[in-house]
PDB file of C-alpha atoms in Angstrom:
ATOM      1  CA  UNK A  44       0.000   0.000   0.000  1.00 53.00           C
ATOM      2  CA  UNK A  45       1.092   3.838  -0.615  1.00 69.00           C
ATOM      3  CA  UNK A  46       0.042   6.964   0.454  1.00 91.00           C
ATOM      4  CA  UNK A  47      -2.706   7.928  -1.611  1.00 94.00           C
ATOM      5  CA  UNK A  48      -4.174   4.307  -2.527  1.00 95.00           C
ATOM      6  CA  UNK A  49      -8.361   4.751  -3.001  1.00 94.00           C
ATOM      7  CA  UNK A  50      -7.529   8.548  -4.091  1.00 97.00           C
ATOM      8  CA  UNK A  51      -9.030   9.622  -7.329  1.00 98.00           C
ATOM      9  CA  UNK A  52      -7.547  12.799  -8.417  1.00 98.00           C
ATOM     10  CA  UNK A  53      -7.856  15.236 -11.615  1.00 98.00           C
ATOM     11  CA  UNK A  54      -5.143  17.368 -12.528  1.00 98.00           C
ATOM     12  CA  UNK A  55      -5.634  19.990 -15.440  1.00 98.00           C
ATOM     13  CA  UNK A  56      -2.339  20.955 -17.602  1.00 96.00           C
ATOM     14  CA  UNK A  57      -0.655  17.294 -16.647  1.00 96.00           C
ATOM     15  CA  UNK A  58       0.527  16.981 -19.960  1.00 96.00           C
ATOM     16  CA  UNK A  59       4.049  18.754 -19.308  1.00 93.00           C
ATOM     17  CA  UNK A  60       6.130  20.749 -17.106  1.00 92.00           C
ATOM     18  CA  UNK A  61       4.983  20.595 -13.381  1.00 93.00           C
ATOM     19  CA  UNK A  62       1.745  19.313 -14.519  1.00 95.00           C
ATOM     20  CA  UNK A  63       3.285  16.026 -15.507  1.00 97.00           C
ATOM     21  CA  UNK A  64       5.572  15.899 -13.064  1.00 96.00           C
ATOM     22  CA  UNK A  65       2.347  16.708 -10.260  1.00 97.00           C
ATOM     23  CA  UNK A  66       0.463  13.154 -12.144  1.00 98.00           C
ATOM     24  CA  UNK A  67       3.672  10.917 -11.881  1.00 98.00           C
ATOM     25  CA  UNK A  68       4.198  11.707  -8.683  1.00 97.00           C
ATOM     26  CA  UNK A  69       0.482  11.369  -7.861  1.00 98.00           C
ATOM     27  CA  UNK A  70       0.159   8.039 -10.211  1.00 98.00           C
ATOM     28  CA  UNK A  71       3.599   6.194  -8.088  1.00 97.00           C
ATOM     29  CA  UNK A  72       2.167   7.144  -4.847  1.00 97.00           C
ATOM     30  CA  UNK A  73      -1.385   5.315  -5.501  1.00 97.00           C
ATOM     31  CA  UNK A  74      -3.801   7.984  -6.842  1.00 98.00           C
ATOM     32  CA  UNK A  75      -5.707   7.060  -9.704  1.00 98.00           C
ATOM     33  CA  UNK A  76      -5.299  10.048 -12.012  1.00 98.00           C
ATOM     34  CA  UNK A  77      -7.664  11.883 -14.549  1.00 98.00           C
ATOM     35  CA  UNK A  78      -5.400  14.319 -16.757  1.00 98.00           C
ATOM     36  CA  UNK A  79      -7.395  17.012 -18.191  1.00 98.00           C
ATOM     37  CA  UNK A  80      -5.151  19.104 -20.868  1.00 97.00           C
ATOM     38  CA  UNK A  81      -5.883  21.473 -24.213  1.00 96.00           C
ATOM     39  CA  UNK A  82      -3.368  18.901 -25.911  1.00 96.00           C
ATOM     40  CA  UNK A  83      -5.085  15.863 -25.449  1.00 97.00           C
ATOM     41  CA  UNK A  84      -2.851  13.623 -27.976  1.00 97.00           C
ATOM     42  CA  UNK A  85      -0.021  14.618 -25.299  1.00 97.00           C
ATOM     43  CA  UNK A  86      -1.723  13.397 -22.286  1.00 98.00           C
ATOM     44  CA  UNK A  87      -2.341  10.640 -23.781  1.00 98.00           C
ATOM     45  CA  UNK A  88       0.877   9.963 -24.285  1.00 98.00           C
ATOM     46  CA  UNK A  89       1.579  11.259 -20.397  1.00 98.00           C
ATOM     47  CA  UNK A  90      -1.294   9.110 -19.260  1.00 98.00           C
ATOM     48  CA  UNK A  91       0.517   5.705 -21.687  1.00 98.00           C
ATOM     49  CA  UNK A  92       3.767   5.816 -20.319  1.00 98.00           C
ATOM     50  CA  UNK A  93       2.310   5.939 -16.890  1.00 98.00           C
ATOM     51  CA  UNK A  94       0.189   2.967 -17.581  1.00 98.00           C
ATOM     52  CA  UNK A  95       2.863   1.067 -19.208  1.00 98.00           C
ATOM     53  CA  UNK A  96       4.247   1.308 -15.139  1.00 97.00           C
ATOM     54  CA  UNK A  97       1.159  -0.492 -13.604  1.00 97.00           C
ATOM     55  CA  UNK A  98      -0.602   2.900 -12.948  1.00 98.00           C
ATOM     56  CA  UNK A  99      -3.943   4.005 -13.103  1.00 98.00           C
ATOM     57  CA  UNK A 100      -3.616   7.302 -15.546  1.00 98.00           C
ATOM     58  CA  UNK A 101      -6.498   8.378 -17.862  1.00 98.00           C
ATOM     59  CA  UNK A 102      -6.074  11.446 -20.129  1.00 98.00           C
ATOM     60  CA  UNK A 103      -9.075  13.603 -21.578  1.00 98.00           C
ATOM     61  CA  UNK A 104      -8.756  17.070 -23.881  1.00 98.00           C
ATOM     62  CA  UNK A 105     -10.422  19.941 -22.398  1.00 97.00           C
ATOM     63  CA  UNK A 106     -10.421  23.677 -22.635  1.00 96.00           C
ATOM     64  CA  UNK A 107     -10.635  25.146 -18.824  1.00 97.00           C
ATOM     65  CA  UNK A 108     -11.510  28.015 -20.494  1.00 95.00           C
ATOM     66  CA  UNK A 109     -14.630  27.124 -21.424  1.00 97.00           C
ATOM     67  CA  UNK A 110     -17.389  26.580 -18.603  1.00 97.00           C
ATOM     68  CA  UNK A 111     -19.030  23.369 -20.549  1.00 98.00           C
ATOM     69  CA  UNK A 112     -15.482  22.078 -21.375  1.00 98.00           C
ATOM     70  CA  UNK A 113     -14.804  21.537 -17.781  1.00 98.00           C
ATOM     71  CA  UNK A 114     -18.263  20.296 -17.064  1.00 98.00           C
ATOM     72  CA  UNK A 115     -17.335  17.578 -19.615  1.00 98.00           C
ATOM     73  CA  UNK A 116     -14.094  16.845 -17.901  1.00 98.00           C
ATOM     74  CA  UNK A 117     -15.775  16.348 -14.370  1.00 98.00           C
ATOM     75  CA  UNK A 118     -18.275  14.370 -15.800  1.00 98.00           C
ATOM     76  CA  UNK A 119     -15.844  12.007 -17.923  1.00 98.00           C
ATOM     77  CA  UNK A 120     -13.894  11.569 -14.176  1.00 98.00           C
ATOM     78  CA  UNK A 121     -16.921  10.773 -12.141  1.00 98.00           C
ATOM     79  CA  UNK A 122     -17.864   8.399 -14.900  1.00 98.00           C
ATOM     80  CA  UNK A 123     -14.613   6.470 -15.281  1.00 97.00           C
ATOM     81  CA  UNK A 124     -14.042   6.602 -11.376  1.00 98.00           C
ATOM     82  CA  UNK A 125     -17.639   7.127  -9.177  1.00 97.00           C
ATOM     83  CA  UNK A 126     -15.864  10.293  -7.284  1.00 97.00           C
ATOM     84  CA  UNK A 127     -13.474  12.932  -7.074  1.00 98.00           C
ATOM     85  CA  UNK A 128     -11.179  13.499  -4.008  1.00 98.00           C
ATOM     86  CA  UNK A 129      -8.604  15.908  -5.412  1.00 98.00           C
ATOM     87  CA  UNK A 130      -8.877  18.655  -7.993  1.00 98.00           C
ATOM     88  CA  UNK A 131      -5.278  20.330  -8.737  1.00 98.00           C
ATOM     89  CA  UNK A 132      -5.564  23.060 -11.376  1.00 97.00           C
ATOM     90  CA  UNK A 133      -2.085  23.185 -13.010  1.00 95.00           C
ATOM     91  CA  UNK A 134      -3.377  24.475 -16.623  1.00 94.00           C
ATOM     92  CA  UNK A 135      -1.161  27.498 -17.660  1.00 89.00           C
ATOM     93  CA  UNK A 136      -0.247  29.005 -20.581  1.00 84.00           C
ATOM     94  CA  UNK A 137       3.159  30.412 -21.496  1.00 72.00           C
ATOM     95  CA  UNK A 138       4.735  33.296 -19.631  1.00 63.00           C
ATOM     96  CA  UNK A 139       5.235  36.758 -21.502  1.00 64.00           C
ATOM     97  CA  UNK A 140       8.447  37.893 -22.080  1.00 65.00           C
ATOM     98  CA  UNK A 141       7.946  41.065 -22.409  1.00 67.00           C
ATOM     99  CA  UNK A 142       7.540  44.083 -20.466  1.00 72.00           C
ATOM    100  CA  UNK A 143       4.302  43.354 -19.210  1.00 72.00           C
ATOM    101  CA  UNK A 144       2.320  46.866 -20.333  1.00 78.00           C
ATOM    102  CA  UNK A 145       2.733  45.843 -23.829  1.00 82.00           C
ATOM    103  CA  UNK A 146       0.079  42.855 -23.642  1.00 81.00           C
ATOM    104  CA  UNK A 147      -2.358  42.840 -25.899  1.00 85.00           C
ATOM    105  CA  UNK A 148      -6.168  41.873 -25.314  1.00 88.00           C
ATOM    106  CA  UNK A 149      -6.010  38.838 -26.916  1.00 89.00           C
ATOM    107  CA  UNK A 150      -2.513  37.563 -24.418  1.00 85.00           C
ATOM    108  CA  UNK A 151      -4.334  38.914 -21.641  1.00 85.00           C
ATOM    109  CA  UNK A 152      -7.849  37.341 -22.321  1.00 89.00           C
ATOM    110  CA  UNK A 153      -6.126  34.522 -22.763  1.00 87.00           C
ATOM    111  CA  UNK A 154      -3.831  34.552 -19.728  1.00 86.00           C
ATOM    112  CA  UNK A 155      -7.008  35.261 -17.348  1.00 89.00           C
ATOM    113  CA  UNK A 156      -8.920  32.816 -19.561  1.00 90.00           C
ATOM    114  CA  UNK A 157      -6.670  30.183 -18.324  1.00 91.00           C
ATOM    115  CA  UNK A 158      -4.953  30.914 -15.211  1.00 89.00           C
ATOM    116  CA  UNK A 159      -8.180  32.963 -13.395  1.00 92.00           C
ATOM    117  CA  UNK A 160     -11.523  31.933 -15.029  1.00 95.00           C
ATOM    118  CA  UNK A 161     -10.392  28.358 -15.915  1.00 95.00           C
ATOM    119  CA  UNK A 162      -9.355  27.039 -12.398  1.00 96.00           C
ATOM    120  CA  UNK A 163     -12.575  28.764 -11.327  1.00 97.00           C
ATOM    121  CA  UNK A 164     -14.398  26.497 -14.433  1.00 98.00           C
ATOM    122  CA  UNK A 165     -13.194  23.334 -12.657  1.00 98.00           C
ATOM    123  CA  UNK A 166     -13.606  24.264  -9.717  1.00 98.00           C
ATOM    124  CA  UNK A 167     -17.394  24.823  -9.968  1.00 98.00           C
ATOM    125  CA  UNK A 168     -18.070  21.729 -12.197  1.00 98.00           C
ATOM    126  CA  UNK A 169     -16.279  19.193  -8.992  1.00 98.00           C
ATOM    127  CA  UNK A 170     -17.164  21.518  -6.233  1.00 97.00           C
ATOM    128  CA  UNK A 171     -20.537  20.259  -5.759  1.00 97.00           C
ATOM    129  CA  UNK A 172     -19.775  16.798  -5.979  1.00 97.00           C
ATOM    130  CA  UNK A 173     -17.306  17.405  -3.255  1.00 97.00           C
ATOM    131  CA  UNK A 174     -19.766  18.509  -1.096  1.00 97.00           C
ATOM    132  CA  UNK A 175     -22.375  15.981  -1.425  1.00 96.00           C
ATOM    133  CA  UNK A 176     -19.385  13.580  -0.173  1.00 96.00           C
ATOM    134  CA  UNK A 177     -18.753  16.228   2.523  1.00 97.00           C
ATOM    135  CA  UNK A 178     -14.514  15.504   1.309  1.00 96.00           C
ATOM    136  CA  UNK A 179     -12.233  16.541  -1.528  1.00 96.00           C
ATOM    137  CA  UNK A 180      -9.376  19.302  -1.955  1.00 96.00           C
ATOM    138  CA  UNK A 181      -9.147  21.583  -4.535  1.00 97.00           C
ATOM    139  CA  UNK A 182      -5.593  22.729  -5.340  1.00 96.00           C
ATOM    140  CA  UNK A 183      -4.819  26.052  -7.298  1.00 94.00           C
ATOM    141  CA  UNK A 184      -0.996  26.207  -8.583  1.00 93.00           C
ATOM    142  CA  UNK A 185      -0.075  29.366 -10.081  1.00 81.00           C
ATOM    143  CA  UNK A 186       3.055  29.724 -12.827  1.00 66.00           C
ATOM    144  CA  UNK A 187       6.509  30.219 -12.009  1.00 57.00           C
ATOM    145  CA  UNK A 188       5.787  34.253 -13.358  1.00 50.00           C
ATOM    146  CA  UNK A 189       3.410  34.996 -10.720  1.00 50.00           C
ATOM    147  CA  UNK A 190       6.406  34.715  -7.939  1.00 50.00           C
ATOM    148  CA  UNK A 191       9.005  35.901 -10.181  1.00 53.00           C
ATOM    149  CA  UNK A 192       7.550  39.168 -11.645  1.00 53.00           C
ATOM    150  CA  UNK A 193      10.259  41.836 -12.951  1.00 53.00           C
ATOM    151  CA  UNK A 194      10.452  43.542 -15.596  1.00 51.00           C
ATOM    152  CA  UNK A 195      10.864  41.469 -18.332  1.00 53.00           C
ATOM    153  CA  UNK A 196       7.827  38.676 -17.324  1.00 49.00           C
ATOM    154  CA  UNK A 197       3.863  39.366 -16.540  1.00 45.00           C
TER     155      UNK A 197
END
């Protein structure tokens, strides 16, 4: 037995980077594992490997952007598993580097779109199941550019 044996857990962005590294490390400690990412073929491929190891890893495509997109991916996890017990919003899109005032609407729709509104998305479509079961965690990770700032990042 391991740590988080019986755990069901969905982790948005665990395609790459941190992401991947959060489902691994999720996956070898006993948690079976939902990845919900924009590029689907790659968490797939993630959510293979993994399997290929003896763990329980399931990928799905979704855009956290989108309200009904994240519906979708709660829906596919409380199909394939009964329950949520851990949501970890990872999804992120790619730092700026730039000086920050020169965004345009588009980056910065689509910075919010992801980072803000898109955990939120989740969020709401597990949240209530949580609460019926009175149990889950919901885990918000922000991007290395948050803690950094400066000049050069947003």
């Amino acid at each position: 037995m391991t740590g988080l044996d019986g755990i069901v857990a969905v982790v948005t962005g665990g395609a790459q980077s941190i992401g991947e590294c959060i489902v691994a490390a999720l996956a070898r400690d006993g948690a079976a594992v939902l990845i919900g990412d924009l590029q689907e073929e790659r968490a797939q491929t993630v959510a293979g490997r993994l399997r290929n190891e003896g763990l329980t890893v399931h990928a799905t495509g979704v855009d956290v952007r989108s309200p009904a997109s994240a519906g979708s991916l709660a829906q596919v996890a409380l199909n394939r598993f009964g329950r949520v017990d851990l949501l970890i919003n990872v999804a992120s899109t790619d730092a700026q580097l730039d000086e920050p005032w020169t965004m345009s609407q588009k980056r910065w729709e689509a910075v919010i779109g992801t980072e803000l509104s898109g955990a939120w998305w989740c969020t709401q479509a597990l949240l209530p199941h949580m609460m019926e079961r009175n149990t889950g965690c919901v885990v918000f990770v922000s991007p290395g550019s948050a803690r950094i700032g400066g000049r050069e990042t947003s």
